[in-house]
Coordinates of C-alpha atoms and ligand atoms in Angstrom, one line a residue:
X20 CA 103.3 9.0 1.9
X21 CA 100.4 8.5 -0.5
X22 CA 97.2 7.0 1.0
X23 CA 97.1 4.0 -0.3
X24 CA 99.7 2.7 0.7
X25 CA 100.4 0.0 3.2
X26 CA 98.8 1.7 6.1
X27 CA 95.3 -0.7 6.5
X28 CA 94.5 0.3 10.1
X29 CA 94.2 2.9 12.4
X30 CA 96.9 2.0 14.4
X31 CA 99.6 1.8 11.1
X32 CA 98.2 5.4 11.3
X33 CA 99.0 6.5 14.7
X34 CA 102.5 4.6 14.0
X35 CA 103.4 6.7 11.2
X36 CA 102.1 9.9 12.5
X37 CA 104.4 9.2 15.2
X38 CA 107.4 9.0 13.2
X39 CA 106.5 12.4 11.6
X40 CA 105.3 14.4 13.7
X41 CA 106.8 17.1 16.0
X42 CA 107.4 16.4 19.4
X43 CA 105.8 19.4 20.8
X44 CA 102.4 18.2 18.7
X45 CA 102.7 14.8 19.1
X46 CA 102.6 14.9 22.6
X47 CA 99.6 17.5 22.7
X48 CA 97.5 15.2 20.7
X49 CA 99.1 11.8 22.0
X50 CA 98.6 12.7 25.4
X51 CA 96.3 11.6 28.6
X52 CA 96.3 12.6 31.7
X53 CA 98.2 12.0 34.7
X54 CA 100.1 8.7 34.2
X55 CA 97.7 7.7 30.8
X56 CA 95.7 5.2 32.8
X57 CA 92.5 6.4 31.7
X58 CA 93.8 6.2 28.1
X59 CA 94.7 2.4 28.8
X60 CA 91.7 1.8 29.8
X61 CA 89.2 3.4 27.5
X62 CA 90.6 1.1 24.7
X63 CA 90.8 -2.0 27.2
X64 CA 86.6 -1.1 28.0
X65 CA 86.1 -2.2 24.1
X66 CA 88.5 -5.4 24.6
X67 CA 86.5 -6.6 27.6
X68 CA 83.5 -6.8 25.8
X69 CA 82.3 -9.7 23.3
X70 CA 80.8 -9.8 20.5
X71 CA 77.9 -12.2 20.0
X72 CA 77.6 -13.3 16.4
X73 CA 74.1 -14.7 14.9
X74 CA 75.0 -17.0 11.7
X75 CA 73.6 -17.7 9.0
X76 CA 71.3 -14.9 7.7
X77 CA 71.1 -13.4 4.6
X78 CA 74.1 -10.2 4.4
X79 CA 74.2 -9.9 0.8
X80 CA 72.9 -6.3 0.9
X81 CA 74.0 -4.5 4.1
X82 CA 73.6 -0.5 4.6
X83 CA 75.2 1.4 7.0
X84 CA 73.6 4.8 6.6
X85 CA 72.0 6.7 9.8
X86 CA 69.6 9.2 10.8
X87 CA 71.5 11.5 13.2
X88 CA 69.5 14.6 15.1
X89 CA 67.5 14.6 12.0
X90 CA 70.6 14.4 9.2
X91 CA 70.7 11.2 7.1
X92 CA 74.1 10.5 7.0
X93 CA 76.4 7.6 5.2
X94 CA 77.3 5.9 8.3
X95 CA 77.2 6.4 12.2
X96 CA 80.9 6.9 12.6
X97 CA 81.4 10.8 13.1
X98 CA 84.6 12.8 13.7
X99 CA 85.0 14.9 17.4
X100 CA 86.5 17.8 18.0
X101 CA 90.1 17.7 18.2
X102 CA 91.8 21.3 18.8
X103 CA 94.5 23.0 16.4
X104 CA 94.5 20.4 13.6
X105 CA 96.7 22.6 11.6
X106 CA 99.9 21.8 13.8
X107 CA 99.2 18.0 12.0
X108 CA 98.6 19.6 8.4
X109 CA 98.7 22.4 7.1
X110 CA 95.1 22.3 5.9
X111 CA 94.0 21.5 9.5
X112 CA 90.7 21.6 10.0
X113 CA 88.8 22.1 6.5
X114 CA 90.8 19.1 5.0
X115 CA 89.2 16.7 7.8
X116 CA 85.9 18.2 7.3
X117 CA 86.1 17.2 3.4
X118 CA 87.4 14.5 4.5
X119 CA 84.2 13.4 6.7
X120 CA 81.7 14.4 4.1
X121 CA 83.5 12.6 1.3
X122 CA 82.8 9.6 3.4
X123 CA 79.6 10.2 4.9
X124 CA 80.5 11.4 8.4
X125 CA 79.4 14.0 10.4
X126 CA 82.2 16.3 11.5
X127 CA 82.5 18.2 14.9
X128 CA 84.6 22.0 14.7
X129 CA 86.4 22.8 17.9
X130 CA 86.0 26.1 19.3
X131 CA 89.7 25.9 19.5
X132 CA 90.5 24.9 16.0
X133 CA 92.5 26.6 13.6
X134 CA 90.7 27.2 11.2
X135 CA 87.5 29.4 11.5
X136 CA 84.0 28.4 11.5
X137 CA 83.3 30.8 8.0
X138 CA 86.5 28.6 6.5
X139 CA 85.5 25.5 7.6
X140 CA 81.5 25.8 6.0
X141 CA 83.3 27.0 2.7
X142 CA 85.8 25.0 2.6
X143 CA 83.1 21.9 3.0
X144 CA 79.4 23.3 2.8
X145 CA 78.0 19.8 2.0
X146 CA 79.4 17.9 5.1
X147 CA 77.1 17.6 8.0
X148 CA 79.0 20.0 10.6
X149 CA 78.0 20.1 14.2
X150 CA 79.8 22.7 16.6
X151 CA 81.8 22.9 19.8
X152 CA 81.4 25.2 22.2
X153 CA 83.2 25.8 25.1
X154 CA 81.8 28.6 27.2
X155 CA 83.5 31.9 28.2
X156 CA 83.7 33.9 31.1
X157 CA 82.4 36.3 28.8
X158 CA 79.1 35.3 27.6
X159 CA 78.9 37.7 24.4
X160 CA 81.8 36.1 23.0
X161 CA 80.2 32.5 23.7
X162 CA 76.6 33.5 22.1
X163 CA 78.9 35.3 19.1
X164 CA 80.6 31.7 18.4
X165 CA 76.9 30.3 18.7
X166 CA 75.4 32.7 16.2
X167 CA 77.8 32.4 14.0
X168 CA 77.6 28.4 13.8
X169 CA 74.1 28.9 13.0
X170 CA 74.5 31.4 10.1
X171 CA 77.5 28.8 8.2
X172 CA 75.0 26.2 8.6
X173 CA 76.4 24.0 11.2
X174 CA 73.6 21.6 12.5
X175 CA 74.2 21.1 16.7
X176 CA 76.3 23.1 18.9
X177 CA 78.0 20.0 21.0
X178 CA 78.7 22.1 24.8
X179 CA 81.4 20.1 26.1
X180 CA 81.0 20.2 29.8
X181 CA 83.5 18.3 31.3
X182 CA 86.5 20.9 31.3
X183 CA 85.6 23.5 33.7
X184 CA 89.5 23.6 34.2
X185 CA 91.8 21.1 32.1
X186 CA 93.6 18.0 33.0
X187 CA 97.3 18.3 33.7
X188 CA 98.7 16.4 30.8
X189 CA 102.7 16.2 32.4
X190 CA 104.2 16.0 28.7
X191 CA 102.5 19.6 27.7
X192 CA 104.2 21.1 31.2
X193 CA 107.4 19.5 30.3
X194 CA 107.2 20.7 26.6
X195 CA 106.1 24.0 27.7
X196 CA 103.0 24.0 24.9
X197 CA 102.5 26.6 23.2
X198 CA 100.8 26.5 19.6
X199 CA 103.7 27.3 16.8
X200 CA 103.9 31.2 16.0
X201 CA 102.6 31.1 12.3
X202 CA 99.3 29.3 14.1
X203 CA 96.5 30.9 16.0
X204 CA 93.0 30.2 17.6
X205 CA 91.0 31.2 14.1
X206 CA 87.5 32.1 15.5
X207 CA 89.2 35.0 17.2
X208 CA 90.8 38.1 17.0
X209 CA 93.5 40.1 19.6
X210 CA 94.4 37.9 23.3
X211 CA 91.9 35.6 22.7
X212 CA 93.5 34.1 19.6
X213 CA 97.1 34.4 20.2
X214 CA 97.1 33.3 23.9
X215 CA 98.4 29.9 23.4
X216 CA 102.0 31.2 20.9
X217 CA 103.8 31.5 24.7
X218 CA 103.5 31.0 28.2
X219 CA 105.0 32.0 31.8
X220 CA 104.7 28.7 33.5
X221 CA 103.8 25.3 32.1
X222 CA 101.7 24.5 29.4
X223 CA 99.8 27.6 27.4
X224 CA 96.7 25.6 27.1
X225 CA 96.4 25.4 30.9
X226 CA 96.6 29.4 31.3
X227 CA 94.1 30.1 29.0
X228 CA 91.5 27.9 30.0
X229 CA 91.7 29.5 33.3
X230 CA 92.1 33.2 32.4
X231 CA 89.1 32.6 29.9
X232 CA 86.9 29.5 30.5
X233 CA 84.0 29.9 32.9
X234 CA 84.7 27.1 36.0
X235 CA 81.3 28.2 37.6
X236 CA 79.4 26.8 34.7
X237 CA 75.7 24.7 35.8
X238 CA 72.4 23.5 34.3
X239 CA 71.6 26.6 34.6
X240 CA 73.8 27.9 31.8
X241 CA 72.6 24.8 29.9
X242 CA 69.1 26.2 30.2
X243 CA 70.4 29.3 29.0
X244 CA 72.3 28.2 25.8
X245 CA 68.9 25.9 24.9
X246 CA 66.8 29.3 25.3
X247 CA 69.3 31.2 23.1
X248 CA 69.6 29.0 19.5
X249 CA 67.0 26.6 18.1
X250 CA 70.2 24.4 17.3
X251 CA 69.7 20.7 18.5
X252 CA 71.8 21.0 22.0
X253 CA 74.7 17.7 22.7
X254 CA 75.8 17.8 26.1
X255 CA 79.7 16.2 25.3
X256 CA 81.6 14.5 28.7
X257 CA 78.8 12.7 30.8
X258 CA 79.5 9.4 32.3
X259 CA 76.7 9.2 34.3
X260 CA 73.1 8.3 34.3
X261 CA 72.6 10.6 37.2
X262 CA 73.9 13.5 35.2
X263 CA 71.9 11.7 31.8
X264 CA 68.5 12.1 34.0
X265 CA 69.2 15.6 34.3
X266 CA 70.2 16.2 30.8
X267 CA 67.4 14.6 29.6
X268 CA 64.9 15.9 31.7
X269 CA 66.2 19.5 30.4
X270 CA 65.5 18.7 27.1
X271 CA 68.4 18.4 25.8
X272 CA 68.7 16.7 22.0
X273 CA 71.8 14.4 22.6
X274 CA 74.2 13.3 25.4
X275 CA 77.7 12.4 24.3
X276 CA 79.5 9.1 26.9
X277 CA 82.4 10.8 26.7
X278 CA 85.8 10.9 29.0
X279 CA 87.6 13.8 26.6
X280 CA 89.7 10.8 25.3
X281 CA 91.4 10.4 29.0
X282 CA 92.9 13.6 28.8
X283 CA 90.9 15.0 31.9
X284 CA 90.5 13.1 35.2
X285 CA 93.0 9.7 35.0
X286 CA 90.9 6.9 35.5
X287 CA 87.2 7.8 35.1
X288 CA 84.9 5.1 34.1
X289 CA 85.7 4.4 30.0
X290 CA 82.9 5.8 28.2
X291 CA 82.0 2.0 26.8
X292 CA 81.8 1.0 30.7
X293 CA 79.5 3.8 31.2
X294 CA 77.2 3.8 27.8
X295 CA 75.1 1.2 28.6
X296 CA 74.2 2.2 31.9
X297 CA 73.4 5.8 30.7
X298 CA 71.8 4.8 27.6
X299 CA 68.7 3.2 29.6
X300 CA 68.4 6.0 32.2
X301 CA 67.9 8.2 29.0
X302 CA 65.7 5.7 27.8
X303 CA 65.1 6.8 24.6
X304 CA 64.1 10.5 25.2
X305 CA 67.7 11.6 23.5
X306 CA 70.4 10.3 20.9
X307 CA 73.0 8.8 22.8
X308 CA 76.6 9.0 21.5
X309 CA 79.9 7.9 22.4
X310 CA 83.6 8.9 21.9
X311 CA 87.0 7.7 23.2
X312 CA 89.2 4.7 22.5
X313 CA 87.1 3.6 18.9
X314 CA 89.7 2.3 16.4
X315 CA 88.4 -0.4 15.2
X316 CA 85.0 -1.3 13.1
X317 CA 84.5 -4.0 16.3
X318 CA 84.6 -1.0 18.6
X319 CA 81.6 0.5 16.5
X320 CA 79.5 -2.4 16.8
X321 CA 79.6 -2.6 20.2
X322 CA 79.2 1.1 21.5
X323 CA 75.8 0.5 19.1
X324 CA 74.9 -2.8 20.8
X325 CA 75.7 -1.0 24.2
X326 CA 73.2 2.2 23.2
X327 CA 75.0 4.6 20.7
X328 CA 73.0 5.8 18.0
X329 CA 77.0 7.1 16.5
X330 CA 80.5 7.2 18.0
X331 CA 83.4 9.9 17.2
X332 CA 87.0 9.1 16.6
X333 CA 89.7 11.9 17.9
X334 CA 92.7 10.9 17.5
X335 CA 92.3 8.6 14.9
X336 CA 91.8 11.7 12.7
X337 CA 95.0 13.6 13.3
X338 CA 97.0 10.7 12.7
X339 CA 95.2 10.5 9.4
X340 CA 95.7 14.5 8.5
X341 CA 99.4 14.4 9.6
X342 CA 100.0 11.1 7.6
X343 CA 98.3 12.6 4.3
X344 CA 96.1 15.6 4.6
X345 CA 92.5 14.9 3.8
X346 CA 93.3 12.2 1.6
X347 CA 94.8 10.6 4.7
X348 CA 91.6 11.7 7.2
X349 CA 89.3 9.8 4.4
X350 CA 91.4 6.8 4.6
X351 CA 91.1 6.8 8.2
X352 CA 87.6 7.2 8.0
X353 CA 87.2 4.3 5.2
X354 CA 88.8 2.1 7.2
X355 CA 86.6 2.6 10.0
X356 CA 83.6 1.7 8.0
X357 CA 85.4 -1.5 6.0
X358 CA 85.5 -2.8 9.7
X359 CA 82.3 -1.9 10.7
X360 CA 80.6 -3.0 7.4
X361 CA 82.5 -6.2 7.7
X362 CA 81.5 -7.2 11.3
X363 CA 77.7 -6.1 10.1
X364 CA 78.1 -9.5 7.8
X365 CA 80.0 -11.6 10.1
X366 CA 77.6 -11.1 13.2
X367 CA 74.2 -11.4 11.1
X368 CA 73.4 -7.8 10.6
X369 CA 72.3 -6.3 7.4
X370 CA 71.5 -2.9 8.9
X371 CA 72.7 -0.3 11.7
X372 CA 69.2 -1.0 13.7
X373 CA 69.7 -4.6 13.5
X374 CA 72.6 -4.7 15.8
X375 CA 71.1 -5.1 19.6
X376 CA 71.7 -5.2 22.9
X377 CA 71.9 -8.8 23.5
X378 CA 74.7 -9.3 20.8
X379 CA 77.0 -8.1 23.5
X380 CA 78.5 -9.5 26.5
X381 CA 81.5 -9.8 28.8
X382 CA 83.6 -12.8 28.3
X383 CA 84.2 -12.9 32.3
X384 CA 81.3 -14.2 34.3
X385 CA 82.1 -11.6 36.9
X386 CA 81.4 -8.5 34.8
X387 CA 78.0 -7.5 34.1
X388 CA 77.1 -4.5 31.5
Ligands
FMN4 C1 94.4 16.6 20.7 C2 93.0 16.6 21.2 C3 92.3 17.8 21.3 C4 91.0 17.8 21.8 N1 90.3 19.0 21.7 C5 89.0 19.1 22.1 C6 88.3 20.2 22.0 O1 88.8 21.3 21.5 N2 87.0 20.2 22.5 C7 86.4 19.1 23.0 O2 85.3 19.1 23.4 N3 87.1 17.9 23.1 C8 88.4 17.9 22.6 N4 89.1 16.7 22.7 C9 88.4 15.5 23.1 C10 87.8 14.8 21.9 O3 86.7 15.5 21.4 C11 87.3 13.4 22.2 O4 86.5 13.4 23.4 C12 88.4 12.4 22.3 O5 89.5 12.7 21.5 C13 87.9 11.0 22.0 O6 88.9 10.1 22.2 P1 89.8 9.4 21.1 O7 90.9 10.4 20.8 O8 90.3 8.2 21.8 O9 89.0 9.1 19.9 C14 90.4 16.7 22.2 C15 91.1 15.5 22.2 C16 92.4 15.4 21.7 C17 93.1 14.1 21.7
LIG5 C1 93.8 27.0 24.2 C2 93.9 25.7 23.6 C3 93.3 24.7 24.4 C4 92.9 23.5 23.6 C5 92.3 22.5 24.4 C6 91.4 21.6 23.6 C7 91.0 20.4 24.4 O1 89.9 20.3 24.7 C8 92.0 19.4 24.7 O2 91.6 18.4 25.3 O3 93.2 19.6 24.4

């Protein structure tokens, strides 16, 4: 496939991908929870809501470009962490971070990626990188992942904190995941690399989150991780402004709306139900971000109306690497930002801070935002 060919959205993407890839991956990255409602209905959260267009105003000139925890970047369309991109190409991980700095966009590592943090800053060292950080029973391998962010220049640790355990995704049982042998979990060495290339019962990925992840996880390790790096701090999987309130209150530097793109609790609110809600108990003392269910330009422009100062693709990304490497993860990514940069024009906006609340709306009287 080259990249320019008649794939124009995201979803010819996700088609394709589907046709190519193995069953085994395309079912780890395809996959929800439970029976996918929550995956349902973080797209149908974008559907519900209206755009409301102002006319005739000057769009000759239009600019997309964002200020992002401090980073100037081309546009406010970012890429979230996705686990082992290397099962979807065999460049993985570093081919999607060229990707998002070819095209402006910040890109988010995965503690669980492929390839390691050190590969990932050389491979692109003038991307904006932000890093993901799950947090281990053991604390000195957590800090080590944190410290060694900081040194290959990665700009945010992202703590994603809705996964004390994982969801129970029913096609990785039936699969029996496990990540293909000549793959393993490159930020680390011996068990805690090679954990997920076989498993006793169901799906690897549950076993070693429970052998290794810490479920007894609070603020107070939140506290901890802020005293421990002078890295700007995201809190990735609230859907609450109760839990906003606290976060903000803590000082933290961002909040991501975020539902781990369904694949956790079945039918939690979508994050675009619950940004705009958590975006005024915040009130402005944080950057507010959103991912989950964005494939479309449309979907951009109303996460910003609804509070998003920049929303993260997932998925959208791995159907782009498997379809054509980076070359297919910029296309992706280019797509995104035709959309966006086109609905700019057709809804009166010349910049991102133009776009406001009130140019949203439900389309049923009965739903408020
Ligand atoms: C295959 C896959 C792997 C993921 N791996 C991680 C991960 O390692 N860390 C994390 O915080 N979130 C992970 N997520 C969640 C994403 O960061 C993000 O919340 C979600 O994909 C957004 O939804 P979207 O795929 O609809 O864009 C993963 C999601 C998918 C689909
Ligand atoms: C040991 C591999 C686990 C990868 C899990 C990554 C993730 O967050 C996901 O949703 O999947």
């Amino acid at each position: 496939m080259s990249a320019d060919s008649k794939l124009v959205c995201v979803q010819d993407f996700e088609d394709y991908a589907r046709s190519i890839l193995p069953k085994n991956a395309l079912d780890y990255y395809q996959s929800g929870s439970g029976e996918e409602y929550g995956l349902k209905l973080n797209r149908d959260a974008f559907r519900w809501l209206r755009i409301r267009p102002r006319i005739l105003r000057d769009v000759s000139q239009r600019d997309l470009s964002v200020t992002v925890l401090g980073s100037k970047v081309g546009m406010p369309i970012g890429v979230a962490p996705t686990a082992m991109q290397r099962m979807a190409h065999a460049d993985g991980e570093c081919a999607n971070a060229r990707a998002a700095g070819a095209e402006g966009a910040i890109f988010t590592l995965s503690t669980l990626s492929t390839s390691s943090i050190e590969e990932v800053a050389a491979a692109a060292p003038d991307t904006v990188k932000w890093f993901q950080l799950y947090i281990y029973k053991d604390r000195k391998v957590t800090m080590d992942l944190v410290q060694r962010a900081e040194k290959a220049g990665f700009k945010a640790i992202v703590l994603t904190v809705d996964a004390p355990v994982f969801g129970i995704r029913l096609a990785d049982l039936r699969n029996k995941f496990v990540l293909p042998s000549h793959l393993r979990l490159a930020n680390f060495d011996g068990h805690l690399s090679t954990n997920v290339n076989d498993t006793t019962s169901g799906s690897s990925i549950n076993d070693y989150v429970a052998n290794l992840f810490d479920q007894s996880v609070t603020w107070e390790d939140v506290k901890w991780l802020k005293r421990s790096t002078n890295l700007p701090i995201v809190l990735k999987g609230i859907l609450t402004e109760e839990d906003a309130k606290i976060a903000a209150d803590l000082g933290v530097q961002g909040i991501q709306v975020s539902n781990h793109g369904a694949r956790q609790i079945d039918g939690t609110l979508a994050p675009m139900e619950a940004l705009p809600a958590v975006a005024r108990a915040v009130g402005g003392r944080c950057e507010v971000f959103l991912d989950g269910g964005v494939r479309q330009g449309g979907d951009v422009f109303k996460a910003l109306a609804g509070g998003a100062r920049a929303v993260f693709a997932g998925r959208p990304l791995l159907w782009g690497l498997a379809a054509a490497g980076e070359a297919g993860a910029r296309q992706v990514l280019r797509i995104l930002r035709r959309e966006l940069d086109h609905t700019l024009a057709l809804a009166g906006c010349t910049k991102i801070s133009d776009i406001r609340p009130c140019m949203i709306g439900y389309g049923s009287p009965l739903q408020k935002l």
